[in-house]
């Protein structure tokens, strides 16, 4: 194999390494595991020109790993006889324990570091190499030529394969191959993986008698193949089978389901490109009575996945290896959560169910629990906490979750690396010194957190004492965590729809270090949580949009009015925004209109509908219509909107309460359309709920609305609200009304204090519907501020009315408006006498402005028009419009009122 880029071009590993060493950014030309290793080497201060790695003399060659590996390495020495292959075995620290050579003369020709046991090839000493990379990546790795960080290794090719304890899954050491770069062969990976499985098999044979008994039963079951022209491969062969990682995950997930059933079963699994595989599960029992289960993957005979490519010169030697070496063997079991290199791990060790079957069941139980406990609400922070609560203590001792600032606001995450905030810190105790919740987390690129975000893959650091990238973040802080016995971590990206939401990090301090099974579990939990967080984020975004629309359609402030003192509250539903609204509309004659409404339903449609109804209600109120007529017009509007668009959601269910208070008479006229009745608080604190005609909800049509009139003495309070204030699944309506009565029964309390008391006492803790609350404390207009006169239908009496009005204006010190008022009254009273009918009455009101009203018994409305130069009349209302600040007409049950308003200055 010739390595691309070694001849001087700038697009291969050679060019990428040169750019990296001079500090340039490297985006292509080198594999991501190699680039990550280079970055770690740089952070640890490893020099590309460094000399031989350190030599350790205190090697323990009596460990089970050495005894299990020696026969396999002897066989490999025979297999590679005559070649330039260098075979080594290193422990979990990277220290070489054994050496074997295809050509014995290599022992004398190679440097001491490549020919003698004892040299340490971990990244912090030797840079990027096969042993170091296999320990860092925890999987089979290969390093060619310029991919080595050290200059002295540029001419070599090397491979590394972790060797795991078949029962615990922990890495015990590394099997390493090395040779001149130009003699590298692709088949070395297959040979190495099979040899590593053989060593793991021998490690298992050194376990207990019961485990060996079950092993023999497994091999006996395995020999019963092929099945009708098909061959079986086990999970330990999947990595070399050519199956994509997605297909492997699908097979492992289905195997987990079958092995947990602990019974004979079969399932057909559809893989990518329309291919199929069959999973067979059957119980097996050893001669000593230990029970377990085996799951086998059945692939078609002609499947290219089962073909192992070996160098022609090695095939004969491999065929002669002992049968106990599982090279290219057929038949195996599959246990979910295992990864290549964990071959021959048996489902045994406990009575009735195997050890790994129990582990698989526990894994499924945790996933099932995660499905029910993660995502119970549509709240981003709560969902993140649920992930931590599920993981502690069954997977990790501590969990931290960092989310993008945009995600916490319910927005799309754009630059999560630069805007991470600590959202969750949860663990078995509270004394660990992790960054606190709410703090911005600025991470170094070397940390596992950002490495997992860059690669979009989970990162496992089994030993934090040697994790240089993690230590480089903050040596003082990490030393504190290490002193608190935090020893290993897994960082997983929170990904949904291809968007990075944040990172979840799992730590252990009391349990054994994380392994690859734990890595798989952390990834699955994080993937589930990420989907729930994304759903919560999208809901939060939608909820914020609807809430912003709702608030923009509600009054931003209430108008100041001399006849009422006002206060209000609006509280959206906890889960969604509804269509509740309120409004205060000043009317003519110092009157004021108060209304609340509720569009049944939630979401954008309800908010938009609320805006339409509130706007329409204001327009109808501006016409000075009585409450029953305003509701009738709203009812017709809702009916027309429903009939205009068949695809539109029906608006039926909207309710409304409309009230008009007149401070000159202290009377309040009200009508309601299916809305809860108001509460009236008397000056003495007595609370009543007037029995108003209920009316039907808006949109039904057909029936008229009825009005009711009540007397509201000075310092009474009128309390309008929507049904969300009373509705609570934990209490009935009568209990809620009593709470409201108690909260209101305080005479002399200001409306703002009343609103606060009602919301604190009556409002549900978790409202399922919007709450709108409007409190109006009434005032009375003093009698000396109102003057009225009855006018006979005699034009000669107009002068008497003018004279009386002028005297009243003098009493009010309003001589400045006397001329305009006198002229206006002459015109309006004369028109009433000429075109209207009795009774005719004139009223002057002095409040913040001067209001002139002329009543008559005719319902004929005057009309402002532009008189021609030859017309003898038609200029009276034009004159009124010029003299008054505002003017208009309103209708009563007896006729009409023409009014005009002047400034009192």
Coordinates of N, CA, C and O in Angstrom, one line a residue, residues 285-387:
X285 N -27.8 -24.8 27.9 CA -27.4 -25.1 29.3 C -26.1 -25.9 29.3 O -26.0 -26.8 28.5
X286 N -25.2 -25.6 30.2 CA -24.0 -26.3 30.3 C -24.2 -27.6 31.0 O -25.2 -27.9 31.6
X287 N -23.1 -28.4 30.9 CA -23.2 -29.8 31.6 C -23.4 -29.7 33.1 O -23.9 -30.6 33.7
X288 N -23.0 -28.5 33.6 CA -23.1 -28.3 35.1 C -24.5 -27.7 35.5 O -24.7 -27.4 36.6
X289 N -25.3 -27.5 34.4 CA -26.6 -26.9 34.7 C -26.8 -25.4 34.7 O -27.8 -24.9 35.0
X290 N -25.7 -24.7 34.2 CA -25.8 -23.3 34.1 C -26.6 -22.9 32.8 O -26.3 -23.4 31.8
X291 N -27.6 -22.1 33.0 CA -28.5 -21.8 31.8 C -28.1 -20.4 31.3 O -27.7 -19.5 32.0
X292 N -28.3 -20.3 30.0 CA -28.1 -19.0 29.3 C -28.8 -19.0 28.0 O -29.7 -19.8 27.7
X293 N -28.5 -18.0 27.1 CA -29.1 -17.9 25.8 C -28.1 -17.5 24.8 O -27.0 -16.9 25.1
X294 N -28.3 -17.9 23.5 CA -27.4 -17.6 22.5 C -28.3 -17.0 21.3 O -29.4 -17.4 21.1
X295 N -27.8 -15.9 20.7 CA -28.4 -15.3 19.6 C -27.4 -15.3 18.4 O -26.3 -14.8 18.6
X296 N -27.9 -15.8 17.3 CA -27.0 -15.9 16.1 C -27.6 -15.1 15.0 O -28.8 -15.0 14.8
X297 N -26.7 -14.5 14.2 CA -27.1 -13.8 13.0 C -26.9 -14.7 11.8 O -25.8 -15.2 11.5
X298 N -28.0 -14.9 11.0 CA -28.0 -15.7 9.8 C -28.0 -14.8 8.6 O -28.9 -14.0 8.4
X299 N -26.9 -15.0 7.8 CA -26.9 -14.2 6.5 C -26.9 -15.1 5.3 O -26.5 -16.3 5.4
X300 N -27.4 -14.7 4.2 CA -27.4 -15.6 3.0 C -26.0 -16.1 2.6 O -25.0 -15.4 2.9
X301 N -26.0 -17.3 2.0 CA -24.7 -17.9 1.6 C -23.9 -17.0 0.7 O -22.6 -16.9 0.8
X302 N -24.5 -16.3 -0.2 CA -23.8 -15.6 -1.2 C -23.5 -14.1 -0.8 O -23.1 -13.3 -1.6
X303 N -23.8 -13.9 0.5 CA -23.6 -12.5 1.0 C -22.1 -12.1 1.0 O -21.3 -12.9 1.5
X304 N -21.8 -11.0 0.4 CA -20.4 -10.6 0.4 C -19.9 -10.2 1.8 O -18.7 -10.1 2.1
X305 N -20.8 -10.0 2.8 CA -20.5 -9.6 4.1 C -19.6 -10.7 4.8 O -18.9 -10.4 5.8
X306 N -19.9 -12.0 4.5 CA -19.2 -13.1 5.2 C -17.8 -13.4 4.7 O -17.1 -14.2 5.2
X307 N -17.4 -12.7 3.6 CA -16.1 -13.0 3.0 C -15.0 -12.3 3.8 O -15.0 -11.1 4.0
X308 N -14.0 -13.0 4.2 CA -12.8 -12.4 4.9 C -11.6 -12.4 3.9 O -11.3 -13.4 3.3
X309 N -11.0 -11.2 3.7 CA -9.9 -11.1 2.8 C -8.6 -11.3 3.5 O -8.3 -10.5 4.4
X310 N -7.9 -12.3 3.2 CA -6.6 -12.5 3.8 C -5.5 -12.5 2.8 O -5.7 -12.9 1.6
X311 N -4.3 -12.2 3.1 CA -3.2 -12.2 2.2 C -2.9 -13.7 1.7 O -3.0 -14.6 2.5
X312 N -2.7 -13.9 0.4 CA -2.6 -15.3 -0.1 C -1.5 -16.0 0.7 O -1.6 -17.2 1.0
X313 N -0.3 -15.3 1.0 CA 0.8 -16.1 1.7 C 0.5 -16.4 3.1 O 1.2 -17.2 3.7
X314 N -0.7 -15.9 3.7 CA -1.0 -16.2 5.1 C -2.1 -17.3 5.2 O -2.3 -17.8 6.2
X315 N -2.8 -17.6 4.1 CA -4.0 -18.4 4.2 C -3.6 -19.8 4.7 O -4.3 -20.4 5.5
X316 N -2.6 -20.4 4.2 CA -2.2 -21.8 4.6 C -1.8 -21.8 6.0 O -2.2 -22.7 6.8
X317 N -1.1 -20.8 6.5 CA -0.7 -20.8 7.9 C -1.9 -20.6 8.8 O -2.0 -21.3 9.8
X318 N -2.8 -19.8 8.4 CA -4.0 -19.6 9.3 C -4.8 -20.8 9.3 O -5.4 -21.2 10.3
X319 N -4.9 -21.5 8.2 CA -5.7 -22.7 8.2 C -5.1 -23.8 9.1 O -5.9 -24.7 9.6
X320 N -3.9 -23.7 9.4 CA -3.2 -24.7 10.2 C -3.3 -24.4 11.7 O -2.8 -25.1 12.5
X321 N -3.8 -23.2 12.0 CA -3.9 -22.8 13.5 C -4.8 -23.7 14.2 O -5.7 -24.3 13.6
X322 N -4.7 -23.9 15.5 CA -5.5 -24.7 16.3 C -7.0 -24.3 16.2 O -7.3 -23.1 16.0
X323 N -7.9 -25.3 16.4 CA -9.3 -25.0 16.3 C -9.8 -24.0 17.3 O -10.8 -23.3 17.1
X324 N -9.1 -23.9 18.4 CA -9.5 -23.0 19.5 C -9.3 -21.5 19.1 O -9.9 -20.6 19.7
X325 N -8.5 -21.3 18.0 CA -8.4 -19.9 17.6 C -9.5 -19.6 16.6 O -9.7 -20.2 15.6
X326 N -10.3 -18.6 17.0 CA -11.5 -18.3 16.2 C -11.3 -17.5 14.9 O -11.9 -16.5 14.7
X327 N -10.3 -17.9 14.1 CA -10.0 -17.2 12.8 C -11.0 -17.7 11.8 O -11.2 -18.8 11.5
X328 N -11.8 -16.7 11.3 CA -12.8 -16.9 10.2 C -13.7 -18.0 10.6 O -14.2 -18.8 9.8
X329 N -14.0 -18.1 11.9 CA -14.9 -19.2 12.4 C -16.3 -18.8 12.0 O -16.7 -17.7 11.8
X330 N -17.2 -19.8 12.0 CA -18.6 -19.6 11.7 C -19.4 -19.9 13.0 O -19.1 -20.9 13.7
X331 N -20.4 -19.2 13.2 CA -21.3 -19.4 14.4 C -20.8 -18.6 15.6 O -19.7 -18.7 15.9
X332 N -21.7 -17.9 16.2 CA -21.4 -17.1 17.3 C -22.7 -16.7 18.0 O -23.8 -16.9 17.5
X333 N -22.6 -16.0 19.1 CA -23.7 -15.4 19.8 C -23.7 -13.9 19.6 O -22.7 -13.4 19.1
X334 N -24.7 -13.3 19.9 CA -24.8 -11.8 19.8 C -25.5 -11.3 21.0 O -26.6 -11.7 21.4
X335 N -24.8 -10.4 21.7 CA -25.3 -9.7 22.9 C -25.4 -8.2 22.7 O -24.3 -7.7 22.3
X336 N -26.5 -7.6 22.9 CA -26.6 -6.2 22.6 C -25.7 -5.4 23.5 O -25.5 -5.6 24.7
X337 N -25.1 -4.3 22.9 CA -24.2 -3.5 23.7 C -22.8 -3.9 23.6 O -21.9 -3.1 23.9
X338 N -22.4 -5.1 23.0 CA -21.1 -5.4 22.8 C -20.5 -4.8 21.5 O -21.3 -4.5 20.6
X339 N -19.2 -4.7 21.4 CA -18.6 -4.1 20.3 C -17.5 -5.1 19.8 O -17.2 -6.0 20.5
X340 N -17.0 -4.9 18.5 CA -16.0 -5.8 18.0 C -14.8 -5.9 19.0 O -14.4 -4.9 19.5
X341 N -14.4 -7.1 19.2 CA -13.3 -7.3 20.2 C -13.8 -7.9 21.5 O -13.0 -8.3 22.3
X342 N -15.1 -7.9 21.7 CA -15.6 -8.5 22.9 C -16.1 -9.9 22.5 O -17.2 -10.3 23.0
X343 N -15.4 -10.6 21.7 CA -15.9 -11.9 21.2 C -15.9 -12.9 22.3 O -15.2 -12.8 23.3
X344 N -16.8 -13.9 22.1 CA -16.9 -15.0 23.0 C -17.3 -14.6 24.4 O -17.1 -15.4 25.3
X345 N -17.8 -13.5 24.6 CA -18.4 -13.1 25.9 C -19.7 -13.9 26.1 O -20.6 -13.8 25.3
X346 N -19.8 -14.8 27.0 CA -20.9 -15.7 27.1 C -22.0 -15.1 27.9 O -21.8 -14.3 28.8
X347 N -23.2 -15.6 27.6 CA -24.4 -15.3 28.3 C -24.5 -16.3 29.4 O -25.3 -17.2 29.5
X348 N -23.7 -16.2 30.4 CA -23.7 -17.1 31.5 C -23.2 -16.5 32.8 O -22.8 -15.4 32.9
X349 N -23.1 -17.3 33.8 CA -22.6 -16.9 35.1 C -23.6 -16.8 36.2 O -23.2 -16.7 37.3
X350 N -24.9 -16.7 35.9 CA -25.9 -16.7 36.9 C -26.9 -17.8 36.6 O -27.2 -18.1 35.5
X351 N -27.5 -18.4 37.7 CA -28.5 -19.4 37.4 C -29.7 -18.9 36.6 O -30.0 -17.7 36.8
X352 N -30.2 -19.7 35.8 CA -31.4 -19.5 35.0 C -31.2 -18.5 33.9 O -31.7 -18.7 32.8
X353 N -30.6 -17.4 34.1 CA -30.3 -16.4 33.0 C -28.8 -16.1 33.0 O -28.2 -16.1 34.1
X354 N -28.2 -15.9 31.9 CA -26.8 -15.6 31.8 C -26.5 -14.2 32.3 O -27.4 -13.4 32.4
X355 N -25.2 -14.0 32.7 CA -24.8 -12.7 33.2 C -25.1 -11.6 32.2 O -25.6 -10.6 32.6
X356 N -24.8 -11.9 30.9 CA -25.0 -10.8 30.0 C -26.5 -10.7 29.6 O -27.0 -9.6 29.2
X357 N -27.3 -11.7 29.7 CA -28.7 -11.6 29.5 C -29.3 -10.7 30.6 O -30.2 -9.9 30.3
X358 N -28.8 -10.8 31.8 CA -29.2 -9.9 32.9 C -28.9 -8.5 32.6 O -29.6 -7.6 32.7
X359 N -27.6 -8.3 32.1 CA -27.2 -7.0 31.7 C -28.0 -6.4 30.6 O -28.4 -5.2 30.6
X360 N -28.3 -7.3 29.6 CA -29.2 -6.8 28.5 C -30.6 -6.4 29.0 O -31.1 -5.4 28.6
X361 N -31.1 -7.2 29.9 CA -32.4 -6.9 30.5 C -32.4 -5.5 31.2 O -33.3 -4.7 31.1
X362 N -31.3 -5.4 32.0 CA -31.2 -4.2 32.8 C -31.1 -3.0 31.9 O -31.6 -1.9 32.1
X363 N -30.4 -3.2 30.8 CA -30.2 -2.1 29.8 C -31.5 -1.8 29.2 O -31.9 -0.6 29.0
X364 N -32.3 -2.8 28.8 CA -33.6 -2.5 28.2 C -34.5 -1.9 29.3 O -35.4 -1.0 28.9
X365 N -34.4 -2.3 30.5 CA -35.2 -1.7 31.6 C -34.9 -0.2 31.7 O -35.8 0.7 31.9
X366 N -33.6 0.1 31.7 CA -33.2 1.5 31.8 C -33.7 2.3 30.6 O -34.2 3.5 30.7
X367 N -33.6 1.8 29.4 CA -34.2 2.4 28.2 C -35.7 2.6 28.3 O -36.2 3.7 27.9
X368 N -36.3 1.6 28.8 CA -37.8 1.7 28.9 C -38.1 2.8 29.9 O -39.1 3.6 29.7
X369 N -37.4 2.8 31.0 CA -37.6 3.9 32.0 C -37.3 5.2 31.5 O -38.1 6.2 31.7
X370 N -36.3 5.3 30.6 CA -36.0 6.6 30.0 C -37.1 7.1 29.1 O -37.4 8.2 29.0
X371 N -37.7 6.1 28.4 CA -38.8 6.5 27.5 C -40.0 7.1 28.2 O -40.7 7.9 27.7
X372 N -40.2 6.6 29.4 CA -41.4 7.1 30.2 C -41.0 8.3 31.0 O -41.9 9.1 31.4
X373 N -39.7 8.5 31.4 CA -39.4 9.6 32.3 C -38.8 10.8 31.6 O -38.8 11.9 32.2
X374 N -38.2 10.6 30.5 CA -37.6 11.8 29.8 C -38.6 12.3 28.8 O -39.2 11.6 27.9
X375 N -38.9 13.6 28.9 CA -39.8 14.3 28.0 C -41.2 14.3 28.5 O -42.2 14.4 27.7
X376 N -41.4 14.3 29.8 CA -42.8 14.3 30.4 C -43.4 15.7 30.3 O -44.6 15.9 30.4
X377 N -42.6 16.8 30.1 CA -43.1 18.1 29.9 C -42.4 18.7 28.6 O -41.5 18.1 28.1
X378 N -43.0 19.8 28.2 CA -42.4 20.5 27.0 C -41.6 21.7 27.5 O -41.7 22.8 27.0
X379 N -40.8 21.4 28.5 CA -39.9 22.4 29.1 C -38.4 22.0 28.9 O -38.1 20.9 29.2
X380 N -37.6 22.8 28.3 CA -36.2 22.5 27.9 C -35.4 22.1 29.2 O -34.8 21.0 29.2
X381 N -35.5 22.9 30.2 CA -34.7 22.7 31.4 C -35.1 21.4 32.1 O -34.3 20.6 32.6
X382 N -36.4 21.2 32.2 CA -37.0 20.1 32.9 C -36.6 18.8 32.2 O -36.2 17.8 32.8
X383 N -36.6 18.8 30.8 CA -36.3 17.6 30.1 C -34.8 17.3 30.3 O -34.4 16.1 30.4
X384 N -33.9 18.3 30.3 CA -32.5 18.0 30.6 C -32.3 17.4 32.0 O -31.5 16.5 32.2
X385 N -33.1 17.9 33.0 CA -33.0 17.4 34.3 C -33.5 15.9 34.3 O -32.9 15.1 35.1
X386 N -34.5 15.6 33.6 CA -35.0 14.2 33.5 C -33.9 13.3 33.0 O -33.8 12.1 33.5
X387 N -33.1 13.7 32.0 CA -32.0 12.8 31.5 C -31.1 12.6 32.7 O -30.6 11.4 32.9

